[in-house]
Amino acid sequence: MLPRAAFRALRVRSSVPIRHTAPLASSPRWIRSYADTKRPGQDNTWKPSDPITFDDSKSAPVDPSVQPEFDTAASPSSNTEPTSSPGPAGRDQKSTGAQKEYTKEQDEFSGPKDPEENTAPTSEQPQKPLPDLRQGIPSTFGDEFAAPTGKHEHDPNNITEDPDKDPRPGSGGREGGELPKSAYETSTDRRRNRVANWGYASLLIVSTVGALFLGRDWESEEERAAHPDAPAGWSPGAIYNRARARLSSQVDYYTEPTFPKLLPDVDPAPPMTLVLSLEDLLVHSEWSAQHGWRAAKRPGVDYFLRYLSQYYELVIFTSVKSADADPIIRKLDPFRIVMWPLFREATRYEKGEYIKDLSCLNRDLSKTIIIDTDPSHVKLQPENAILLPKWKGDPKDKGLVALIPFLEYVAMMGITDVRTALKSFEGKDIPTEFALREAKARAEFQKELEARKAKKPKFSAGNALMGALGMKAGQQGGMTLGDGSSVTEGLEQGKMLSDQIRERGQKQYEAMEKELRENGEKWLKEMAEEEKKFMEQQMKDMKGSMFGFLPGGGEKK
């Protein structure tokens, strides 16, 4: 091995001298001093160095030629003027002169102004109206990039548009370029347009054929007689009238009564027909959060229906749907005193109103009376109607029962046309007016009866002979009621004909009530069994019609 001294001799020393730089001015004032650990008794603690002091008296003045930035005679403007322009290139350039001196020719430095002059715009420009932001933020692309000339503004996004050539008037977008609009259509657009054109053509053909089919000639004499305003013929007017009549008949399915004859033919025909409304006349329905829908029966409605059933054919005609009204009628009249119920399906619908057309009842209107609470329901035959105020659930109401004497009188006194009798009570309360007229007639009857008794002898041989034979005066050739009672005898007793009819009606009503009390439960059970059998038979018939075409699907007999 070479000795260590040989390695020292072979070590190459750097020929470039290393300059020792002085510490920067930003070095900390605390200078760290490291003691030589080989020297005994050396203090190794840190000690601050003495601060640098400058003696103004001993220091030499600064030469401006050496350091011009410290020239005390320079003006403030030259001291603040940068010696070189900003940027890398400006570092190597020397300042060629001082900054231009401040002059008062510059308006912004002319002096202080008031706030209005400082905030006023330098140039007058027209104020544009503010945009309407209620429909969204409008686009400002045209205002920012459009040319400020009166000519057509070129769209910078349309590279196919010639800037020097204005587009056609009223066109824009795709039509504004040199190519036609069809050049910008895709195959999907052309296919969609073609399908739309075929659809329009097909619709036109179908409409024409349908109009000709609806306008064909009438197929039967019944149709011809039912549409006298659309006669036969192939003129455009006749075809249009027949097509319109057939379309109207299709709409009439929803607006006209279900059948042209709502009630069946009855032989013999009933002497009188009384049509009654249901809602707010016989019952009152109301809804509450606690109980839901509830229906209250009007006071005296049972007596009203059962008493008048001996004089009238009763019909309930309501504008409520059958699904809602039928359960109420069953509860109201469990013994079927009312012969015929009619529902909304039997009404006529016009301009948002349900009308009860009595001409569709298949009954003589001169013998028909309708009682309702809505004038729009009876506006086709107001001369046959009795309008009552709506009943709102008052438990002390007597308006319905008060009508019984008038209705009984009309039915039993042989009035040929009820419309004439109702006309005489027009604009008056019928129960009150009838009671006044009856009281007046009773007073006249009593006066005539007293005058006749005064002229008649107290004893007559003929009357004595008839009494001995068991016959009473006035029975021979006199009028009798249905129960066999003599009208003449009742008159002799001071009873008017209306009083005798009322007594007979009361007896029949009491007999009916007795039958209902004794046999009512049995009748209800029989009606329920008959209804159950009827429903079962209908179900069997429906199953047979549905599965009869299958082998073994029908019922075995």
XYZ file of N, CA and C in Angstrom, residues 173-422:
750
model
N -80.976 32.268 -40.240
C -80.572 30.927 -39.849
C -80.099 30.134 -41.052
N -80.774 29.007 -41.303
C -80.357 28.140 -42.399
C -80.636 28.750 -43.763
N -81.678 29.605 -43.878
C -81.987 30.196 -45.167
C -81.060 31.357 -45.493
N -80.245 31.825 -44.544
C -79.421 32.989 -44.779
C -78.195 32.722 -45.602
N -77.813 31.472 -45.852
C -76.613 31.176 -46.620
C -76.880 31.067 -48.108
N -75.858 30.633 -48.799
C -75.983 30.472 -50.235
C -76.782 29.230 -50.601
N -76.719 28.172 -49.779
C -77.396 26.925 -50.087
C -78.871 27.016 -49.709
N -79.751 26.284 -50.383
C -81.176 26.290 -50.022
C -81.420 25.564 -48.710
N -82.638 25.691 -48.235
C -82.990 25.071 -46.953
C -82.896 23.553 -47.014
N -83.205 22.970 -48.175
C -83.165 21.510 -48.278
C -81.758 20.966 -48.106
N -80.727 21.799 -48.325
C -79.356 21.322 -48.167
C -79.012 21.059 -46.715
N -79.765 21.663 -45.813
C -79.495 21.484 -44.394
C -80.390 20.421 -43.759
N -81.289 19.790 -44.510
C -82.169 18.762 -43.982
C -81.470 17.420 -43.971
N -81.644 16.720 -42.875
C -81.081 15.381 -42.772
C -82.058 14.361 -43.328
N -81.609 13.148 -43.428
C -82.494 12.078 -43.908
C -83.649 11.847 -42.944
N -83.399 12.059 -41.666
C -84.483 11.909 -40.690
C -85.546 12.978 -40.883
N -85.114 14.230 -41.155
C -86.082 15.295 -41.407
C -86.913 15.005 -42.648
N -86.272 14.538 -43.708
C -87.019 14.246 -44.935
C -87.993 13.101 -44.717
N -87.584 12.081 -43.962
C -88.480 10.955 -43.704
C -89.658 11.389 -42.834
N -89.388 12.257 -41.862
C -90.471 12.745 -41.002
C -91.459 13.593 -41.804
N -90.961 14.436 -42.681
C -91.851 15.249 -43.509
C -92.671 14.387 -44.463
N -92.059 13.351 -44.978
C -92.781 12.474 -45.896
C -93.906 11.731 -45.177
N -93.619 11.264 -43.969
C -94.649 10.573 -43.190
C -95.785 11.538 -42.823
N -95.428 12.790 -42.484
C -96.462 13.768 -42.152
C -97.351 14.064 -43.353
N -96.757 14.180 -44.509
C -97.555 14.441 -45.718
C -98.500 13.287 -46.016
N -98.015 12.057 -45.873
C -98.896 10.894 -46.079
C -100.012 10.865 -45.036
N -99.696 11.273 -43.818
C -100.733 11.308 -42.788
C -101.814 12.330 -43.096
N -101.409 13.519 -43.562
C -102.396 14.529 -43.936
C -103.274 14.052 -45.087
N -102.636 13.415 -46.060
C -103.419 12.925 -47.198
C -104.395 11.830 -46.772
N -103.938 10.923 -45.892
C -104.831 9.855 -45.421
C -105.988 10.414 -44.621
N -105.696 11.424 -43.779
C -106.766 12.040 -42.990
C -107.796 12.707 -43.881
N -107.336 13.356 -44.929
C -108.264 13.999 -45.849
C -109.146 12.974 -46.559
N -108.545 11.863 -46.973
C -109.317 10.826 -47.665
C -110.343 10.188 -46.729
N -109.908 9.857 -45.508
C -110.820 9.234 -44.543
C -111.954 10.189 -44.182
N -111.651 11.476 -44.013
C -112.698 12.441 -43.678
C -113.717 12.567 -44.802
N -113.231 12.571 -46.036
C -114.147 12.677 -47.173
C -115.047 11.451 -47.276
N -114.451 10.264 -47.145
C -115.247 9.032 -47.220
C -116.234 8.956 -46.058
N -115.797 9.348 -44.854
C -116.700 9.321 -43.711
C -117.853 10.281 -43.854
N -117.575 11.470 -44.394
C -118.657 12.444 -44.597
C -119.670 11.925 -45.614
N -119.187 11.283 -46.697
C -120.105 10.720 -47.684
C -120.914 9.566 -47.103
N -120.284 8.767 -46.222
C -121.004 7.647 -45.617
C -122.086 8.155 -44.659
N -121.758 9.173 -43.866
C -122.766 9.726 -42.956
C -123.874 10.447 -43.706
N -123.540 10.985 -44.852
C -124.544 11.710 -45.617
C -125.328 10.861 -46.601
N -125.243 9.546 -46.474
C -125.988 8.656 -47.376
C -127.487 8.823 -47.155
N -128.238 8.314 -48.059
C -129.692 8.464 -47.994
C -130.256 7.654 -46.827
N -131.464 8.057 -46.374
C -132.090 7.369 -45.255
C -132.440 5.939 -45.642
N -132.264 5.023 -44.681
C -132.440 3.607 -44.969
C -133.844 3.110 -44.669
N -134.647 3.891 -43.983
C -136.010 3.465 -43.656
C -136.917 4.689 -43.610
N -138.187 4.414 -43.641
C -139.162 5.497 -43.572
C -139.206 6.134 -42.188
N -138.873 5.356 -41.168
C -138.864 5.920 -39.812
C -137.790 7.003 -39.694
N -136.606 6.730 -40.237
C -135.562 7.740 -40.205
C -135.947 8.969 -41.026
N -136.582 8.730 -42.162
C -136.998 9.847 -42.994
C -138.035 10.714 -42.277
N -138.949 10.067 -41.562
C -139.973 10.825 -40.840
C -139.403 11.513 -39.610
N -138.372 10.918 -39.006
C -137.777 11.518 -37.807
C -136.922 12.733 -38.128
N -136.491 12.891 -39.373
C -135.633 14.025 -39.753
C -136.234 14.730 -40.964
N -137.307 15.459 -40.761
C -137.920 16.162 -41.903
C -137.056 17.294 -42.444
N -136.138 17.814 -41.628
C -135.283 18.907 -42.098
C -134.103 18.416 -42.921
N -133.932 17.097 -43.079
C -132.847 16.530 -43.893
C -133.461 15.600 -44.927
N -134.017 16.141 -45.996
C -134.691 15.294 -46.985
C -133.692 14.477 -47.801
N -134.235 13.560 -48.595
C -133.399 12.727 -49.445
C -132.868 13.537 -50.618
N -131.823 13.016 -51.239
C -131.200 13.711 -52.355
C -129.696 13.677 -52.226
N -129.012 14.007 -53.362
C -127.554 13.950 -53.372
C -126.933 15.326 -53.597
N -127.651 16.327 -53.281
C -127.071 17.665 -53.340
C -126.150 17.869 -52.135
N -125.169 18.756 -52.233
C -124.254 18.975 -51.093
C -124.989 19.372 -49.816
N -126.044 20.189 -49.938
C -126.790 20.580 -48.742
C -127.503 19.423 -48.090
N -128.115 18.538 -48.917
C -128.822 17.387 -48.363
C -127.847 16.411 -47.709
N -126.689 16.196 -48.341
C -125.679 15.302 -47.744
C -125.196 15.858 -46.409
N -124.955 17.157 -46.375
C -124.495 17.777 -45.127
C -125.550 17.664 -44.028
N -126.812 17.885 -44.342
C -127.867 17.809 -43.324
C -128.026 16.397 -42.785
N -127.943 15.393 -43.676
C -128.064 14.009 -43.192
C -126.859 13.622 -42.339
N -125.655 14.040 -42.747
C -124.471 13.743 -41.931
C -124.564 14.425 -40.572
N -125.035 15.657 -40.557
C -125.181 16.363 -39.283
C -126.230 15.702 -38.401
N -127.324 15.237 -38.996
C -128.371 14.579 -38.213
C -127.863 13.279 -37.602
N -127.078 12.518 -38.384
C -126.547 11.258 -37.841
C -125.528 11.521 -36.738
N -124.685 12.534 -36.886
C -123.746 12.865 -35.811
C -124.477 13.338 -34.562
N -125.529 14.097 -34.749
C -126.307 14.559 -33.595
C -126.952 13.391 -32.866
N -127.379 12.386 -33.611
C -127.981 11.222 -32.964
C -126.967 10.455 -32.125
N -125.693 10.468 -32.546
C -124.665 9.827 -31.731
C -124.412 10.600 -30.442
N -124.428 11.930 -30.535
C -124.235 12.747 -29.334
C -125.455 12.660 -28.427
N -126.631 12.500 -29.023
C -127.860 12.419 -28.227
C -127.885 11.210 -27.304
N -127.059 10.224 -27.597
C -126.999 9.065 -26.702
C -126.595 9.477 -25.289
N -125.786 10.538 -25.180
C -125.314 11.000 -23.878
C -126.130 12.162 -23.334
N -126.919 12.829 -24.161
C -127.664 14.004 -23.714
C -129.174 13.789 -23.674
N -129.693 12.796 -24.378
C -131.134 12.553 -24.416
C -131.509 11.461 -23.407
N -132.793 11.344 -23.071
C -133.225 10.254 -22.186
C -132.896 8.880 -22.772
N -132.795 7.907 -21.888
C -132.381 6.578 -22.312
C -133.360 5.973 -23.295
N -134.659 6.149 -23.047
C -135.699 5.583 -23.912
C -136.680 6.686 -24.300
N -137.256 6.582 -25.467
C -138.284 7.576 -25.835
C -139.531 7.464 -24.976
N -139.795 6.272 -24.411
C -140.909 6.060 -23.488
C -140.334 5.592 -22.164
N -140.314 6.488 -21.194
C -139.707 6.161 -19.907
C -140.589 5.270 -19.054
N -141.898 5.332 -19.230
C -142.826 4.498 -18.474
C -143.558 3.562 -19.431
N -143.845 2.357 -19.003
C -144.516 1.403 -19.897
C -145.996 1.741 -20.073
N -146.576 1.150 -21.082
C -148.019 1.312 -21.306
C -148.786 0.526 -20.248
N -149.838 1.159 -19.721
C -150.672 0.541 -18.687
C -152.119 0.556 -19.167
N -152.766 -0.575 -19.056
C -154.162 -0.701 -19.464
C -154.971 -1.229 -18.273
N -155.906 -0.488 -17.756
C -156.299 0.854 -18.204
C -155.304 1.928 -17.760
N -155.307 3.020 -18.459
C -154.387 4.104 -18.141
C -154.708 4.689 -16.777
N -153.705 5.058 -16.016
C -153.967 5.641 -14.695
C -154.679 6.984 -14.826
N -155.595 7.285 -13.903
C -156.330 8.551 -14.025
C -155.440 9.767 -13.856
N -154.468 9.694 -12.930
C -153.579 10.821 -12.664
C -152.165 10.297 -12.410
N -151.175 11.109 -12.769
C -149.772 10.771 -12.542
C -149.130 11.906 -11.774
N -148.478 11.573 -10.656
C -147.795 12.559 -9.822
C -146.300 12.237 -9.828
N -145.493 13.157 -10.353
C -144.037 12.993 -10.449
C -143.403 13.807 -9.331
N -142.534 13.158 -8.557
C -141.920 13.789 -7.387
C -140.409 13.788 -7.532
N -139.804 14.893 -7.156
C -138.352 14.946 -7.083
C -137.893 14.280 -5.785
N -136.626 13.929 -5.738
C -136.097 13.250 -4.551
C -135.280 14.196 -3.685
N -134.280 14.832 -4.271
C -133.357 15.651 -3.504
C -134.018 16.949 -3.057
N -133.919 17.225 -1.760
C -134.438 18.438 -1.114
C -135.947 18.573 -1.210
N -136.647 17.511 -1.579
C -138.112 17.507 -1.531
C -138.610 16.402 -0.607
N -138.180 15.166 -0.870
C -138.546 14.050 0.000
C -137.481 13.779 1.049
N -136.207 13.995 0.665
C -135.093 13.771 1.592
C -134.113 14.934 1.455
N -133.247 15.054 2.450
C -132.171 16.040 2.417
C -130.882 15.339 2.802
N -129.876 15.461 1.951
C -128.585 14.810 2.182
C -127.551 15.858 2.552
N -126.704 15.522 3.495
C -125.610 16.401 3.883
C -124.425 15.568 4.323
N -123.229 16.178 4.272
C -121.984 15.481 4.578
C -121.301 16.169 5.744
N -120.747 15.350 6.648
C -119.978 15.867 7.780
C -118.741 15.006 7.962
N -117.722 15.593 8.547
C -116.479 14.859 8.750
C -116.646 13.712 9.741
N -117.603 13.818 10.635
C -117.805 12.787 11.662
C -118.611 11.603 11.144
N -119.655 11.880 10.342
C -120.559 10.815 9.908
C -120.523 10.546 8.415
N -119.890 11.425 7.636
C -119.924 11.250 6.185
C -121.267 11.695 5.610
N -121.734 11.005 4.576
C -123.016 11.345 3.951
C -124.163 10.732 4.749
N -125.153 11.580 5.043
C -126.366 11.117 5.711
C -127.577 11.749 5.042
N -128.672 11.007 4.959
C -129.912 11.487 4.337
C -131.014 11.499 5.385
N -131.720 12.614 5.500
C -132.830 12.774 6.441
C -134.149 12.739 5.678
N -135.129 12.053 6.216
C -136.445 11.937 5.594
C -137.315 13.092 6.061
N -138.014 13.695 5.118
C -138.832 14.862 5.420
C -140.022 14.478 6.300
N -140.401 15.326 7.233
C -141.555 14.995 8.084
C -142.827 14.809 7.252
N -143.548 13.715 7.530
C -144.804 13.424 6.862
C -144.666 12.800 5.489
N -143.434 12.393 5.087
C -143.276 11.856 3.730
C -143.958 10.500 3.594
N -143.964 9.678 4.647
C -144.647 8.382 4.572
C -146.146 8.575 4.401
N -146.704 9.470 5.186
C -148.139 9.745 5.067
C -148.475 10.325 3.695
N -147.620 11.183 3.185
C -147.840 11.815 1.882
C -147.891 10.751 0.772
N -146.922 9.844 0.756
C -146.851 8.836 -0.312
C -148.004 7.830 -0.193
N -148.279 7.351 1.001
C -149.283 6.295 1.156
C -150.694 6.845 0.974
N -150.903 8.075 1.374
C -152.241 8.642 1.235
C -152.562 8.945 -0.233
N -151.615 9.555 -0.948
C -151.874 9.919 -2.334
C -151.748 8.749 -3.301
N -151.225 7.611 -2.844
C -151.113 6.457 -3.731
C -152.487 5.922 -4.155
N -153.556 6.243 -3.421
C -154.896 5.800 -3.800
C -155.528 6.685 -4.874
N -154.886 7.807 -5.188
C -155.418 8.708 -6.219
C -154.491 8.852 -7.435
N -153.181 8.684 -7.231
C -152.201 8.971 -8.272
C -151.312 7.760 -8.548
N -150.784 7.744 -9.750
C -149.651 6.873 -10.094
C -148.382 7.640 -9.722
N -147.696 7.173 -8.681
C -146.551 7.896 -8.135
C -145.275 7.530 -8.894
N -144.481 8.548 -9.219
C -143.204 8.388 -9.917
C -142.181 9.282 -9.221
N -141.035 8.715 -8.859
C -139.910 9.497 -8.338
C -138.943 9.731 -9.491
N -138.733 10.994 -9.817
C -137.871 11.381 -10.936
C -136.750 12.250 -10.366
N -135.537 11.721 -10.327
C -134.420 12.429 -9.726
C -133.305 12.632 -10.746
N -132.523 13.660 -10.549
C -131.360 13.915 -11.396
C -130.082 13.312 -10.823
N -130.205 12.507 -9.777
C -129.068 11.815 -9.179
C -128.865 10.493 -9.902
N -127.617 10.036 -9.935
C -127.314 8.766 -10.584
C -128.038 7.615 -9.879
N -128.344 6.592 -10.660
C -129.081 5.454 -10.106
C -128.294 4.745 -9.013
N -126.961 4.682 -9.154
C -126.158 4.000 -8.134
C -126.237 4.708 -6.790
N -126.457 6.012 -6.793
C -126.545 6.772 -5.541
C -127.979 6.911 -5.043
N -128.927 7.035 -5.956
C -130.311 7.297 -5.549
C -131.091 6.035 -5.223
N -130.780 4.927 -5.876
C -131.563 3.706 -5.653
C -131.523 3.234 -4.200
N -130.345 3.191 -3.525
C -130.381 2.795 -2.100
C -131.228 3.725 -1.239
N -131.245 5.020 -1.550
C -132.051 5.950 -0.760
C -133.537 5.689 -0.971
N -133.924 5.427 -2.218
C -135.344 5.153 -2.493
C -135.783 3.859 -1.835
N -134.914 2.875 -1.795
C -135.267 1.607 -1.126
C -135.497 1.813 0.366
N -134.686 2.647 0.982
C -134.891 2.947 2.399
C -136.138 3.799 2.616
N -136.362 4.738 1.703
C -137.498 5.641 1.843
C -138.825 4.932 1.629
N -138.872 4.015 0.680
C -140.124 3.337 0.317
C -139.885 1.832 0.262
N -139.771 1.174 1.409
C -139.476 -0.265 1.393
C -140.619 -1.116 0.857
N -141.862 -0.643 0.895
C -143.008 -1.439 0.463
C -143.414 -1.158 -0.987
N -142.582 -0.425 -1.713
C -142.813 -0.155 -3.134
C -144.154 0.553 -3.366
N -144.439 1.557 -2.550
C -145.635 2.365 -2.772
C -145.483 3.172 -4.071
N -144.262 3.676 -4.305
C -143.959 4.383 -5.545
C -143.771 3.351 -6.649
N -144.520 3.500 -7.728
C -144.520 2.481 -8.768
C -143.271 2.536 -9.643
N -142.809 3.747 -10.012
C -141.722 3.858 -10.980
C -140.653 4.832 -10.483
N -139.415 4.394 -10.315
C -138.312 5.336 -10.046
C -137.544 5.631 -11.349
N -137.232 6.901 -11.571
C -136.438 7.330 -12.727
C -135.241 8.123 -12.216
N -134.076 7.929 -12.879
C -132.823 8.516 -12.402
C -132.244 9.458 -13.465
N -130.995 9.848 -13.254
C -130.345 10.805 -14.159
C -130.317 10.288 -15.594
N -130.232 8.993 -15.772
C -130.189 8.447 -17.124
C -131.449 8.772 -17.921
N -132.543 9.120 -17.245
C -133.791 9.442 -17.936
C -133.967 10.944 -18.167
N -133.016 11.759 -17.740
C -133.124 13.200 -17.920
C -132.522 13.617 -19.251
N -132.754 14.860 -19.614
C -132.193 15.467 -20.815
C -131.123 16.471 -20.378
N -129.953 16.383 -21.010
C -128.826 17.244 -20.622
C -128.665 18.348 -21.663
N -128.814 19.598 -21.224
C -128.678 20.749 -22.108
C -127.964 21.876 -21.368
N -126.835 22.307 -21.933
C -126.095 23.464 -21.427
C -125.774 23.342 -19.944
N -125.312 22.157 -19.555
C -124.894 21.950 -18.173
C -126.014 21.738 -17.185
N -127.262 21.536 -17.658
C -128.408 21.351 -16.767
C -129.119 20.045 -17.111
N -129.622 19.387 -16.065
C -130.408 18.166 -16.236
C -131.892 18.544 -16.215
N -132.577 18.214 -17.306
C -133.974 18.613 -17.478
C -134.844 17.369 -17.474
N -135.962 17.433 -16.741
C -136.924 16.337 -16.676
C -138.032 16.602 -17.699
N -137.922 15.914 -18.818
C -138.860 16.117 -19.920
C -140.076 15.210 -19.708
N -141.214 15.814 -19.362
C -142.421 15.028 -19.100
C -143.007 14.429 -20.372
N -142.630 14.962 -21.528
C -143.154 14.407 -22.776
C -142.625 13.009 -23.059
N -141.561 12.606 -22.373
C -141.002 11.256 -22.551
C -141.569 10.253 -21.555
N -142.512 10.663 -20.711
C -143.050 9.752 -19.695
C -144.052 8.750 -20.255
N -144.567 9.000 -21.465
C -145.603 8.141 -22.046
C -146.917 8.248 -21.251
N -147.204 9.488 -20.793
C -148.422 9.750 -20.050
C -149.053 11.044 -20.590
N -150.359 11.164 -20.374
C -151.096 12.343 -20.802
C -150.693 13.525 -19.938
N -150.173 14.594 -20.570
C -149.717 15.748 -19.812
C -150.865 16.504 -19.153
N -152.082 16.352 -19.645
C -153.212 17.016 -18.996
C -153.586 16.347 -17.682
N -153.029 15.156 -17.427
C -153.286 14.433 -16.182
C -152.012 14.221 -15.366
N -150.988 15.012 -15.645
C -149.686 14.807 -15.008
C -149.274 16.071 -14.269
N -148.822 15.896 -13.013
C -148.313 16.992 -12.179
C -146.921 16.598 -11.695
N -146.000 17.531 -11.741
C -144.651 17.307 -11.220
C -144.382 18.315 -10.108
N -143.805 17.837 -9.004
C -143.430 18.678 -7.860
C -141.912 18.650 -7.764
N -141.286 19.816 -7.827
C -139.827 19.906 -7.828
C -139.401 21.137 -7.047
N -138.072 21.240 -6.831
C -137.508 22.389 -6.121
C -136.558 23.206 -6.979
N -136.295 22.764 -8.213
C -135.363 23.446 -9.116
C -136.108 23.856 -10.382
N -136.194 25.156 -10.687
C -136.929 25.568 -11.901
C -136.308 25.042 -13.187
N -134.970 24.841 -13.225
C -134.338 24.348 -14.455
C -134.745 22.919 -14.776
N -135.185 22.151 -13.779
C -135.597 20.769 -14.040
C -136.919 20.699 -14.801
N -137.762 21.708 -14.670
C -139.112 21.657 -15.245
C -139.328 22.777 -16.263
N -138.246 23.317 -16.832
C -138.414 24.465 -17.717
C -139.045 24.094 -19.055
N -139.115 22.810 -19.405
C -139.783 22.422 -20.645
C -141.299 22.374 -20.475
N -141.783 22.035 -19.293
C -143.226 22.004 -19.014
C -143.504 22.727 -17.693
N -143.287 24.036 -17.631
C -143.532 24.745 -16.361
C -145.011 24.799 -15.993
N -145.914 24.623 -16.958
C -147.348 24.680 -16.653
C -147.823 23.444 -15.907
N -147.028 22.375 -15.873
C -147.383 21.158 -15.141
C -146.684 21.071 -13.790
N -145.948 22.109 -13.408
C -145.055 22.013 -12.252
C -145.575 22.796 -11.061
N -145.293 22.231 -9.890
C -145.472 22.904 -8.609
C -144.087 23.035 -7.991
N -143.605 24.264 -7.819
C -142.272 24.502 -7.275
C -142.379 24.825 -5.792
N -141.623 24.063 -4.996
C -141.583 24.270 -3.552
C -140.175 24.684 -3.142
N -140.052 25.415 -2.039
C -138.705 25.735 -1.532
C -137.974 24.461 -1.120
N -136.664 24.511 -1.205
C -135.851 23.350 -0.835
C -135.935 23.123 0.677
N -136.117 21.865 1.023
C -136.142 21.507 2.442
C -134.710 21.271 2.906
N -134.295 21.971 3.968
C -132.933 21.924 4.471
C -132.779 21.080 5.722
N -133.794 20.275 6.057
C -133.673 19.401 7.222
C -134.431 19.872 8.438
N -135.346 20.818 8.303
C -136.125 21.308 9.435
C -137.091 20.210 9.909
N -136.983 19.741 11.165
C -137.860 18.657 11.625
C -139.313 19.082 11.843
N -139.613 20.395 11.850
C -140.971 20.881 12.051
C -141.643 21.323 10.754
N -141.074 20.942 9.649
C -141.619 21.370 8.357
C -142.948 20.662 8.077
N -143.912 21.407 7.479
C -145.224 20.863 7.118
C -145.611 21.214 5.686
N -144.628 21.659 4.895
C -144.922 22.081 3.537
C -145.387 20.968 2.634
N -144.877 19.761 2.833
C -145.266 18.646 1.968
C -146.667 18.145 2.300
N -146.977 18.016 3.589
C -148.294 17.521 3.999
C -149.383 18.543 3.677
N -149.035 19.831 3.664
C -150.031 20.869 3.380
C -150.538 20.812 1.945
N -149.824 20.136 1.050
C -150.259 20.022 -0.346
C -151.302 18.928 -0.561
N -151.497 18.056 0.416
C -152.381 16.903 0.217
C -153.817 17.330 -0.097
N -154.438 18.276 0.603
C -155.834 18.639 0.270
C -156.010 19.103 -1.168
N -155.072 19.910 -1.671
C -155.181 20.379 -3.062
C -155.042 19.226 -4.049
N -154.031 18.382 -3.850
C -153.821 17.269 -4.776
C -154.986 16.279 -4.726
N -155.534 16.082 -3.559
C -156.695 15.198 -3.429
C -157.899 15.789 -4.160
N -158.108 17.089 -4.036
C -159.234 17.742 -4.698
C -159.106 17.643 -6.217
N -157.894 17.868 -6.747
C -157.680 17.800 -8.192
C -157.951 16.398 -8.711
N -157.570 15.383 -7.944
C -157.733 14.009 -8.409
C -159.173 13.530 -8.335
N -159.968 14.025 -7.382
C -161.303 13.481 -7.158
C -162.437 14.335 -7.705
N -162.163 15.548 -8.111
C -163.243 16.407 -8.570
C -163.427 16.369 -10.089
N -162.759 15.463 -10.743
C -162.960 15.278 -12.176
C -162.463 16.430 -13.017
N -161.330 17.033 -12.664
C -160.760 18.123 -13.451
C -160.173 17.547 -14.738
N -160.549 18.108 -15.857
C -160.133 17.561 -17.141
C -158.682 17.894 -17.485
N -158.182 19.054 -17.045
C -156.810 19.465 -17.366
C -156.196 20.101 -16.121
N -155.188 19.448 -15.598
C -154.555 19.952 -14.374
C -153.813 21.257 -14.634
N -153.427 21.514 -15.869
C -152.697 22.749 -16.168
C -153.571 23.980 -15.954
N -154.858 23.824 -16.202
C -155.776 24.949 -15.942
C -155.891 25.233 -14.454
N -155.980 24.172 -13.653
C -156.073 24.359 -12.198
C -154.801 24.979 -11.638
N -153.625 24.525 -12.146
C -152.364 25.094 -11.664
C -152.191 26.536 -12.116
